[in-house]
Amino acid sequence: MDNEEFRRHGHTFVDWMADYLAGVEDYPVMAKVQPGEIAANLALSAPEQGEAMEQIFADFQRVVMPGITHWQHPSFFAYFPANSSPPAVLAEMLVATLAPQCMLWQTSPAATEMETRVLDWLRQMIGLPEGFAGVIQDSASSATLCALLTARERASGWRGNSDGLAALPPQCVYVSEQVHSSADKDVMVAGMGLEYLRKIPVDAGFAMRPEALAAAIEADLAAGRTPCCVIATLGSTGVGAIDPLRPIAEICQRHGVYLHVDAAWAGSALVLEQWRWMIDGVAAADSFVFNPHKWLFTNFDCSAHFVREPDDLVRTLGILPAYLKTREADRVIDYRDWSVPLGRRFRALKLWFVLRSYGVAEIRRRIAAHMDLAAEAAGWMDEAADFELLAPLSLALFNFRYHPVGLDDPDALDRLNENLLHDLNDSGALYLTQNNVNGAYSIRFSVGQTNTERRHVAAAWQAIQDTARGLPLAGR
Ligand SMILES: *Cc1c(COP(=O)(O)O)cnc(C)c1O
């Protein structure tokens, strides 16, 4: 493809992109395809001869689009949002064109220096104290892995990397029962062993009980094991639980245990002063992660990872073969030493575009609006005689179920709500995901897509009622 063709197709594609965003509500939110349906339309091998871009683009529309679940549909209430926004998309176009590999300062100084600066913008925006240094990771899972590895090295006197884990006493990690599954996976990857992952009981609000944490740490100490890391969650994935940071931080300090804070989704709410109570005590944390790629209008991937002792992270992950040495290394940051992969995309640019294009005031307004919409929807369900909240509103998330008067068999209620969820999602009008709250099947309602308005939430509530009340009542 020559440059003039590139220019022509580029204009066509941007027109298509703008049309897509204007008409995204016309698509079913969840892709309406069966497993294998898309693969059946993909060639079994790469073409020997190049094809015309017109043909490729036509196939993108014909073959690919039906297999897309539309995360940017304003009736997306599933999982957590994975926000996009026009300024972020524009920045990604530029980055894709420059295609820099930003592992070292020297391999694109602007990428490194902008990453440092915009992460400090974010730090200020969410009220983290000075002294936390930021780096962009591909995901919160990776940031938490880096935290576990650093904690492991620190607790082992920096011997884990050199001597291997077999030479060390077992290292224990503490999380709440509501922790995200990435903690389990990261413990596996770090070689620390799921046997030493302690799931601490939670209180009635699903938050970690500090006295149970203290007891677990003391029991491990007494048995000769090393308490290594606590992961506190702000805004758990299932119900939005908020672990009490200050008492947890005090326990960590008392025992010299590394404290990592996972605020992957809820961190965005910290742009609002009234949510800053969640990070009371954070000055004593060792690291903190939240995902602008969830709820801060910035395309995946962009996970903001803050550390209090960058030297510890670099001591854990730093490596310096001859071919990566640069003459200015002692005066600059080489972010390759702050994460597991060597190669790094230029991810700071989209954040810089988003923060400058919206401004912090507008970002605050949008996050607050999402929370208001979720509160309104939770109120409707709470008031309806045949619906109930299984977990209350937390930020912009709540769990509910349909509970017709007189139907009290737990299994029948589970099946009814499972059918409700599938019917709603199959309708294409909205998209929700399930959860389990205290043993009961629940449906999560999470508001946060960039363009969700009141009319979308109201239509969702109408569809939920109509669909639920039209279901056959098994078990009655
Ligand atoms: C979404 C989420 C994660 C995982 O985020 P990734 O960036 O996809 O790895 C971790 N923790 C919590 C609390 C989350 O909500």
Coordinates of C-alpha atoms and ligand atoms in Angstrom, one line a residue:
M1 CA 0.0 0.0 0.0
D2 CA 1.5 3.3 -1.0
N3 CA 1.2 6.5 1.0
E4 CA -1.6 8.0 -1.1
E5 CA -3.7 4.8 -0.7
F6 CA -3.0 4.9 3.0
R7 CA -4.3 8.5 3.2
R8 CA -7.4 7.6 1.2
H9 CA -8.3 4.5 3.3
G10 CA -7.5 6.4 6.5
H11 CA -10.1 9.0 5.7
T12 CA -12.6 6.3 4.9
F13 CA -11.9 4.6 8.1
V14 CA -12.2 7.7 10.2
D15 CA -15.6 8.3 8.6
W16 CA -16.6 4.8 9.4
M17 CA -15.4 5.2 13.0
A18 CA -17.4 8.4 13.5
D19 CA -20.5 6.7 12.0
Y20 CA -20.0 3.7 14.2
L21 CA -19.9 5.9 17.3
A22 CA -23.0 7.8 16.2
G23 CA -24.9 4.6 15.6
V24 CA -23.5 2.3 18.2
E25 CA -26.9 2.0 19.9
D26 CA -28.3 0.2 16.8
Y27 CA -26.1 -2.8 17.5
P28 CA -27.0 -5.6 19.9
V29 CA -24.8 -5.0 23.0
M30 CA -23.7 -8.6 23.3
A31 CA -22.6 -10.4 20.1
K32 CA -25.4 -12.6 18.8
V33 CA -23.2 -15.4 17.4
Q34 CA -22.6 -19.1 18.2
P35 CA -19.2 -20.5 19.0
G36 CA -17.3 -21.2 15.7
E37 CA -19.6 -19.0 13.6
I38 CA -17.0 -16.3 13.0
A39 CA -14.1 -18.8 12.5
A40 CA -16.2 -20.5 9.8
N41 CA -15.9 -17.2 7.8
L42 CA -12.1 -16.8 8.2
A43 CA -9.7 -18.3 5.7
L44 CA -7.8 -21.3 6.9
S45 CA -4.4 -19.9 5.8
A46 CA -3.0 -16.5 5.0
P47 CA -3.4 -15.5 1.3
E48 CA -0.4 -16.0 -0.9
Q49 CA -1.1 -12.8 -2.8
G50 CA -2.0 -9.5 -1.3
E51 CA -5.7 -8.4 -1.4
A52 CA -7.2 -5.0 -2.0
M53 CA -8.0 -3.0 1.2
E54 CA -11.5 -2.5 -0.1
Q55 CA -12.0 -6.2 0.1
I56 CA -10.4 -6.6 3.5
F57 CA -12.5 -3.7 4.9
A58 CA -15.7 -5.2 3.4
D59 CA -14.9 -8.5 5.2
F60 CA -14.2 -6.6 8.4
Q61 CA -17.7 -5.3 8.2
R62 CA -19.3 -8.5 7.1
V63 CA -17.3 -11.1 9.1
V64 CA -15.9 -9.3 12.1
M65 CA -18.6 -6.8 13.2
P66 CA -21.3 -9.5 13.9
G67 CA -18.8 -11.0 16.4
I68 CA -18.1 -7.9 18.3
T69 CA -19.6 -7.2 21.7
H70 CA -20.1 -3.5 21.9
W71 CA -18.4 -2.3 25.0
Q72 CA -18.9 1.3 23.9
H73 CA -22.7 0.8 23.7
P74 CA -24.3 3.1 26.4
S75 CA -26.5 0.1 27.5
F76 CA -23.4 -1.8 28.5
F77 CA -23.9 -2.5 32.2
A78 CA -21.8 -5.8 32.4
Y79 CA -18.5 -6.4 34.1
F80 CA -16.9 -3.1 34.7
P81 CA -16.7 -0.6 31.8
A82 CA -13.7 -0.6 29.5
N83 CA -14.0 3.1 28.5
S84 CA -13.0 4.6 25.3
S85 CA -13.4 8.2 24.2
P86 CA -12.7 10.2 21.0
P87 CA -9.6 11.9 22.3
A88 CA -8.2 8.5 23.4
V89 CA -8.9 7.0 19.9
L90 CA -7.2 9.9 18.2
A91 CA -4.1 9.5 20.3
E92 CA -4.0 5.8 19.6
M93 CA -4.1 6.5 15.9
L94 CA -1.0 8.7 16.3
V95 CA 0.8 6.1 18.4
A96 CA 0.0 3.3 15.9
T97 CA 1.5 5.5 13.2
L98 CA 4.7 6.4 15.2
A99 CA 4.8 2.8 16.5
P100 CA 7.6 3.5 19.0
Q101 CA 8.9 0.8 21.3
C102 CA 9.4 2.7 24.5
M103 CA 11.4 0.3 26.7
L104 CA 14.2 2.8 27.4
W105 CA 14.3 6.6 27.8
Q106 CA 16.5 6.7 24.7
T107 CA 14.1 4.7 22.5
S108 CA 11.6 7.6 22.8
P109 CA 12.4 10.2 25.4
A110 CA 8.9 11.9 25.0
A111 CA 7.1 8.6 25.9
T112 CA 9.1 8.2 29.1
E113 CA 9.0 11.9 30.2
M114 CA 5.3 12.1 29.4
E115 CA 4.5 8.9 31.3
T116 CA 6.2 10.3 34.4
R117 CA 4.3 13.6 34.1
V118 CA 0.8 12.3 33.3
L119 CA 1.0 9.7 36.1
D120 CA 1.8 12.6 38.4
W121 CA -1.2 14.4 37.1
L122 CA -3.3 11.3 37.9
R123 CA -1.7 11.0 41.3
Q124 CA -2.8 14.6 42.1
M125 CA -6.3 14.0 40.6
I126 CA -7.0 11.1 42.9
G127 CA -5.4 12.6 46.0
L128 CA -2.5 10.2 46.5
P129 CA 0.2 11.9 48.6
E130 CA 3.4 13.1 47.1
G131 CA 6.2 10.5 47.0
F132 CA 4.3 7.9 45.0
A133 CA 6.0 7.4 41.6
G134 CA 3.9 6.2 38.7
V135 CA 4.3 3.8 35.8
I136 CA 1.8 2.5 33.2
Q137 CA 1.2 -1.2 33.2
D138 CA -0.8 -3.2 30.7
S139 CA -3.2 -4.3 33.4
A140 CA -4.0 -4.3 37.1
S141 CA -3.1 -8.0 37.1
S142 CA 0.4 -7.1 36.0
A143 CA 0.7 -4.3 38.6
T144 CA -0.3 -6.6 41.3
L145 CA 2.2 -9.2 40.1
C146 CA 4.9 -6.6 40.3
A147 CA 3.8 -5.8 43.8
L148 CA 3.9 -9.5 44.9
L149 CA 7.4 -9.9 43.3
T150 CA 8.7 -6.8 45.1
A151 CA 7.2 -7.9 48.4
R152 CA 8.7 -11.4 48.0
E153 CA 12.1 -10.0 47.3
R154 CA 11.9 -7.5 50.2
A155 CA 10.7 -10.2 52.6
S156 CA 13.4 -12.6 51.6
G157 CA 16.3 -10.2 52.0
W158 CA 16.5 -10.0 48.1
R159 CA 17.2 -13.7 47.8
G160 CA 14.1 -15.0 45.9
N161 CA 15.4 -14.0 42.5
S162 CA 18.9 -15.4 43.1
D163 CA 18.3 -18.5 45.3
G164 CA 14.9 -19.5 44.1
L165 CA 11.8 -20.0 46.3
A166 CA 12.8 -23.5 47.5
A167 CA 15.5 -21.9 49.6
L168 CA 13.0 -19.7 51.5
P169 CA 10.4 -20.3 54.2
P170 CA 6.8 -20.1 52.8
Q171 CA 5.7 -16.5 52.0
C172 CA 2.1 -15.7 52.8
V173 CA -0.2 -13.3 51.0
Y174 CA -3.4 -11.9 52.6
V175 CA -6.4 -10.8 50.7
S176 CA -10.2 -10.5 51.4
E177 CA -12.6 -13.2 50.4
Q178 CA -13.9 -10.8 47.8
V179 CA -10.5 -10.3 46.1
H180 CA -10.3 -10.2 42.3
S181 CA -9.2 -13.5 40.7
S182 CA -6.0 -11.8 39.5
A183 CA -4.6 -12.1 43.0
D184 CA -4.9 -15.9 42.8
K185 CA -3.3 -15.9 39.4
D186 CA -0.5 -13.6 40.5
V187 CA 0.3 -15.8 43.5
M188 CA 0.5 -18.7 41.1
V189 CA 2.8 -16.9 38.7
A190 CA 5.0 -15.6 41.4
G191 CA 5.6 -19.1 42.6
M192 CA 4.3 -18.4 46.1
G193 CA 1.7 -21.1 46.2
L194 CA -2.0 -20.9 46.5
E195 CA -1.6 -22.8 49.8
Y196 CA -0.2 -19.7 51.3
L197 CA -2.8 -17.3 49.9
R198 CA -5.0 -16.4 52.9
K199 CA -8.5 -15.3 52.1
I200 CA -9.5 -13.2 55.1
P201 CA -13.2 -13.2 56.2
V202 CA -15.3 -10.1 55.5
D203 CA -17.8 -8.2 57.5
A204 CA -21.5 -7.7 56.6
G205 CA -20.4 -5.0 54.1
F206 CA -18.1 -7.5 52.3
A207 CA -15.0 -5.6 53.6
M208 CA -11.9 -7.4 55.0
R209 CA -12.0 -7.7 58.8
P210 CA -8.8 -6.2 60.1
E211 CA -8.8 -8.3 63.3
A212 CA -9.0 -11.5 61.3
L213 CA -6.1 -10.2 59.2
A214 CA -4.0 -9.6 62.3
A215 CA -4.9 -13.0 63.6
A216 CA -3.9 -14.7 60.3
I217 CA -0.5 -12.9 60.2
E218 CA 0.2 -13.8 63.8
A219 CA -0.6 -17.5 63.2
D220 CA 1.7 -17.6 60.2
L221 CA 4.5 -15.9 62.2
A222 CA 4.0 -18.4 65.0
A223 CA 4.3 -21.3 62.5
G224 CA 7.6 -20.0 61.1
R225 CA 6.1 -18.7 57.8
T226 CA 6.8 -15.2 56.4
P227 CA 3.9 -12.8 56.1
C228 CA 4.9 -11.1 52.9
C229 CA 2.1 -9.0 51.3
V230 CA -1.4 -7.8 52.0
I231 CA -3.6 -6.8 49.1
A232 CA -6.3 -4.4 50.1
T233 CA -9.2 -4.0 47.7
L234 CA -11.0 -0.7 47.1
G235 CA -14.1 -1.6 45.1
S236 CA -14.2 -5.3 44.8
T237 CA -15.3 -6.7 41.5
G238 CA -18.4 -8.6 42.7
V239 CA -20.0 -6.2 45.0
G240 CA -17.8 -3.1 45.2
A241 CA -16.6 -3.7 48.7
I242 CA -14.1 -1.3 50.2
D243 CA -11.5 -2.7 52.6
P244 CA -10.7 -0.4 55.5
L245 CA -7.3 0.9 54.6
R246 CA -6.1 2.6 57.7
P247 CA -6.4 -0.3 60.1
I248 CA -5.0 -2.7 57.5
A249 CA -2.0 -0.3 56.9
E250 CA -1.4 -0.2 60.7
I251 CA -1.3 -4.0 60.9
C252 CA 1.1 -4.1 57.9
Q253 CA 3.4 -1.5 59.5
R254 CA 3.4 -3.3 62.8
H255 CA 4.6 -6.5 61.1
G256 CA 6.7 -5.0 58.3
V257 CA 4.4 -6.5 55.6
Y258 CA 4.2 -5.0 52.1
L259 CA 0.8 -3.3 51.4
H260 CA -0.6 -3.2 47.9
V261 CA -3.9 -1.4 47.2
D262 CA -6.0 -2.7 44.3
A263 CA -8.4 0.0 43.3
A264 CA -8.6 -1.1 39.7
W265 CA -12.1 0.2 39.1
A266 CA -12.9 2.4 42.1
G267 CA -9.7 4.4 41.9
S268 CA -11.4 6.6 39.3
A269 CA -14.0 7.7 41.9
L270 CA -11.2 9.3 43.9
V271 CA -11.3 12.3 41.5
L272 CA -14.3 13.2 43.7
E273 CA -13.4 14.7 47.1
Q274 CA -16.3 12.9 48.8
W275 CA -14.7 9.5 48.0
R276 CA -11.2 10.3 49.4
W277 CA -12.1 8.6 52.7
M278 CA -11.4 5.4 50.8
I279 CA -7.7 6.1 50.8
D280 CA -7.4 7.3 54.4
G281 CA -4.2 5.7 55.5
V282 CA -2.8 5.2 51.9
A283 CA 0.4 7.1 52.8
A284 CA 1.6 3.9 54.5
A285 CA 0.9 1.7 51.4
D286 CA 3.8 0.5 49.3
S287 CA 1.9 0.5 46.0
F288 CA -1.5 1.3 44.5
V289 CA -3.1 0.5 41.2
F290 CA -6.1 1.7 39.3
N291 CA -7.2 1.4 35.7
P292 CA -7.9 4.5 33.6
H293 CA -8.8 1.9 31.0
K294 CA -11.8 1.0 33.1
W295 CA -13.6 4.1 34.2
L296 CA -11.4 7.1 33.1
F297 CA -12.3 7.4 29.4
T298 CA -9.0 5.9 28.2
N299 CA -8.8 3.0 25.8
F300 CA -7.4 -0.3 27.0
D301 CA -4.7 -0.9 27.9
C302 CA -3.7 1.7 30.6
S303 CA -3.2 0.7 34.2
A304 CA -1.8 3.3 36.5
H305 CA 0.6 1.7 39.0
F306 CA 2.1 3.9 41.8
V307 CA 4.9 2.8 44.0
R308 CA 6.4 4.5 47.1
E309 CA 9.9 2.9 46.6
P310 CA 10.7 2.7 42.9
D311 CA 14.2 1.5 43.8
D312 CA 12.7 -1.7 45.3
L313 CA 10.7 -2.4 42.2
V314 CA 13.7 -1.8 40.0
R315 CA 15.9 -4.0 42.3
T316 CA 13.3 -6.7 41.8
L317 CA 12.8 -6.4 38.0
G318 CA 15.9 -4.6 36.8
I319 CA 18.2 -6.4 34.3
L320 CA 21.0 -5.0 32.3
P321 CA 22.5 -6.9 29.4
A322 CA 25.1 -5.1 27.3
Y323 CA 22.7 -4.4 24.5
L324 CA 20.4 -2.4 26.7
K325 CA 23.0 -0.1 28.2
T326 CA 22.7 3.6 27.4
R327 CA 25.0 6.5 28.3
E328 CA 22.3 8.5 30.1
A329 CA 21.0 5.7 32.2
D330 CA 21.9 7.3 35.5
R331 CA 20.0 10.5 34.7
V332 CA 16.7 9.1 33.3
I333 CA 14.0 6.5 33.9
D334 CA 14.2 3.4 31.9
Y335 CA 10.7 2.0 32.5
R336 CA 11.6 -1.5 31.2
D337 CA 12.9 -2.1 34.8
W338 CA 9.4 -1.3 36.2
S339 CA 7.4 -4.1 34.6
V340 CA 7.7 -7.7 33.5
P341 CA 7.7 -7.2 29.7
L342 CA 10.7 -5.5 28.2
G343 CA 8.8 -3.9 25.3
R344 CA 6.4 -1.0 26.0
R345 CA 3.8 0.8 24.0
F346 CA 3.5 4.6 24.2
R347 CA 0.4 4.5 26.4
A348 CA 0.9 7.9 28.1
L349 CA -0.2 9.8 25.0
K350 CA -3.8 8.8 25.1
L351 CA -4.0 9.8 28.8
W352 CA -2.5 13.1 28.0
F353 CA -5.1 13.6 25.2
V354 CA -8.0 12.5 27.4
L355 CA -7.0 14.6 30.5
R356 CA -6.3 17.7 28.4
S357 CA -9.4 17.3 26.1
Y358 CA -11.9 16.8 28.9
G359 CA -10.2 18.6 31.8
V360 CA -10.5 17.3 35.3
A361 CA -13.7 19.1 36.1
E362 CA -15.6 17.4 33.2
I363 CA -14.1 14.0 34.2
R364 CA -15.4 14.6 37.8
R365 CA -18.8 15.5 36.4
R366 CA -19.0 12.4 34.3
I367 CA -17.9 10.0 37.1
A368 CA -20.4 11.6 39.5
A369 CA -23.1 11.3 36.9
H370 CA -22.5 7.6 36.5
M371 CA -22.8 7.2 40.3
D372 CA -26.0 9.2 40.3
L373 CA -27.5 7.0 37.6
A374 CA -26.5 3.8 39.4
A375 CA -28.1 5.2 42.6
E376 CA -31.3 6.0 40.8
A377 CA -31.5 2.5 39.3
A378 CA -30.7 0.8 42.7
G379 CA -33.5 2.9 44.2
W380 CA -36.0 1.7 41.6
M381 CA -35.2 -1.9 42.3
D382 CA -35.2 -1.5 46.0
E383 CA -38.7 0.0 45.9
A384 CA -40.2 -2.6 43.5
A385 CA -42.0 -5.3 45.5
D386 CA -40.7 -8.1 43.3
F387 CA -37.1 -7.0 43.1
E388 CA -34.4 -6.8 45.8
L389 CA -30.8 -5.7 46.2
L390 CA -28.5 -8.5 47.2
A391 CA -25.6 -6.1 47.7
P392 CA -26.2 -2.4 48.1
L393 CA -25.0 0.3 45.8
S394 CA -21.2 0.9 46.0
L395 CA -20.0 3.8 43.8
A396 CA -21.7 2.8 40.5
L397 CA -22.3 -0.9 41.1
F398 CA -25.0 -2.9 42.8
N399 CA -26.3 -6.5 42.8
F400 CA -30.0 -7.3 42.5
R401 CA -32.3 -10.2 41.8
Y402 CA -35.9 -10.7 40.7
H403 CA -37.9 -12.1 43.7
P404 CA -41.6 -12.6 42.9
V405 CA -43.7 -12.4 46.0
G406 CA -44.3 -15.9 47.4
L407 CA -41.4 -17.6 45.5
D408 CA -38.8 -18.4 48.2
D409 CA -37.1 -21.6 47.1
P410 CA -33.4 -20.7 46.7
D411 CA -32.8 -23.0 43.7
A412 CA -35.9 -21.8 41.9
L413 CA -34.8 -18.1 42.5
D414 CA -31.3 -18.9 41.1
R415 CA -32.7 -20.5 38.0
L416 CA -35.2 -17.7 37.5
N417 CA -32.6 -15.1 37.7
E418 CA -30.2 -17.0 35.4
N419 CA -33.0 -17.2 32.8
L420 CA -33.7 -13.5 33.3
L421 CA -30.0 -12.6 32.7
H422 CA -29.8 -14.8 29.5
D423 CA -33.0 -13.5 28.1
L424 CA -31.9 -9.9 28.7
N425 CA -28.5 -10.4 27.2
D426 CA -29.9 -12.4 24.2
S427 CA -32.3 -9.5 23.5
G428 CA -29.3 -7.3 22.6
A429 CA -30.9 -4.3 24.3
L430 CA -28.5 -4.3 27.2
Y431 CA -25.7 -6.4 28.7
L432 CA -25.4 -7.5 32.4
T433 CA -23.3 -10.1 34.1
Q434 CA -24.0 -12.4 37.0
N435 CA -22.4 -12.8 40.5
N436 CA -22.9 -14.9 43.6
V437 CA -23.7 -13.0 46.8
N438 CA -23.8 -15.1 50.0
G439 CA -24.6 -18.2 47.9
A440 CA -27.4 -16.7 45.8
Y441 CA -27.4 -16.0 42.1
S442 CA -27.4 -12.2 41.6
I443 CA -27.2 -9.9 38.7
R444 CA -24.6 -7.1 38.7
F445 CA -25.6 -3.6 37.5
S446 CA -22.5 -1.5 36.7
V447 CA -22.8 2.0 35.2
G448 CA -19.8 3.6 33.6
Q449 CA -19.8 3.5 29.8
T450 CA -18.6 6.9 28.5
N451 CA -22.0 7.9 26.9
T452 CA -24.5 6.3 29.3
E453 CA -27.4 8.6 30.0
R454 CA -30.4 8.5 32.1
R455 CA -32.6 7.2 29.2
H456 CA -30.4 4.1 28.9
V457 CA -30.6 3.3 32.5
A458 CA -34.4 3.9 32.5
A459 CA -34.8 1.7 29.4
A460 CA -32.7 -1.0 31.1
W461 CA -34.9 -1.0 34.2
Q462 CA -38.0 -1.2 31.9
A463 CA -36.6 -4.2 30.0
I464 CA -35.6 -5.9 33.2
Q465 CA -39.1 -5.6 34.7
D466 CA -40.9 -6.6 31.5
T467 CA -38.6 -9.6 30.9
A468 CA -38.7 -10.8 34.5
R469 CA -42.5 -10.5 34.8
G470 CA -42.9 -12.5 31.5
L471 CA -40.8 -15.4 32.7
P472 CA -42.6 -18.7 33.6
L473 CA -42.3 -19.2 37.3
A474 CA -40.7 -22.6 37.8
G475 CA -41.0 -24.0 41.3
R476 CA -44.2 -22.3 42.3
Ligands
LIG1 C1 -10.8 -5.4 36.8 C2 -10.1 -5.7 38.1 C3 -8.8 -6.3 38.1 C4 -8.1 -6.8 36.8 O1 -7.9 -5.7 36.0 P1 -7.0 -6.0 34.7 O2 -6.4 -4.6 34.3 O3 -7.9 -6.6 33.6 O4 -5.9 -7.0 35.0 C5 -8.2 -6.4 39.3 N1 -8.8 -6.0 40.4 C6 -10.0 -5.5 40.5 C7 -10.6 -5.1 41.8 C8 -10.7 -5.3 39.3 O5 -11.9 -4.8 39.3

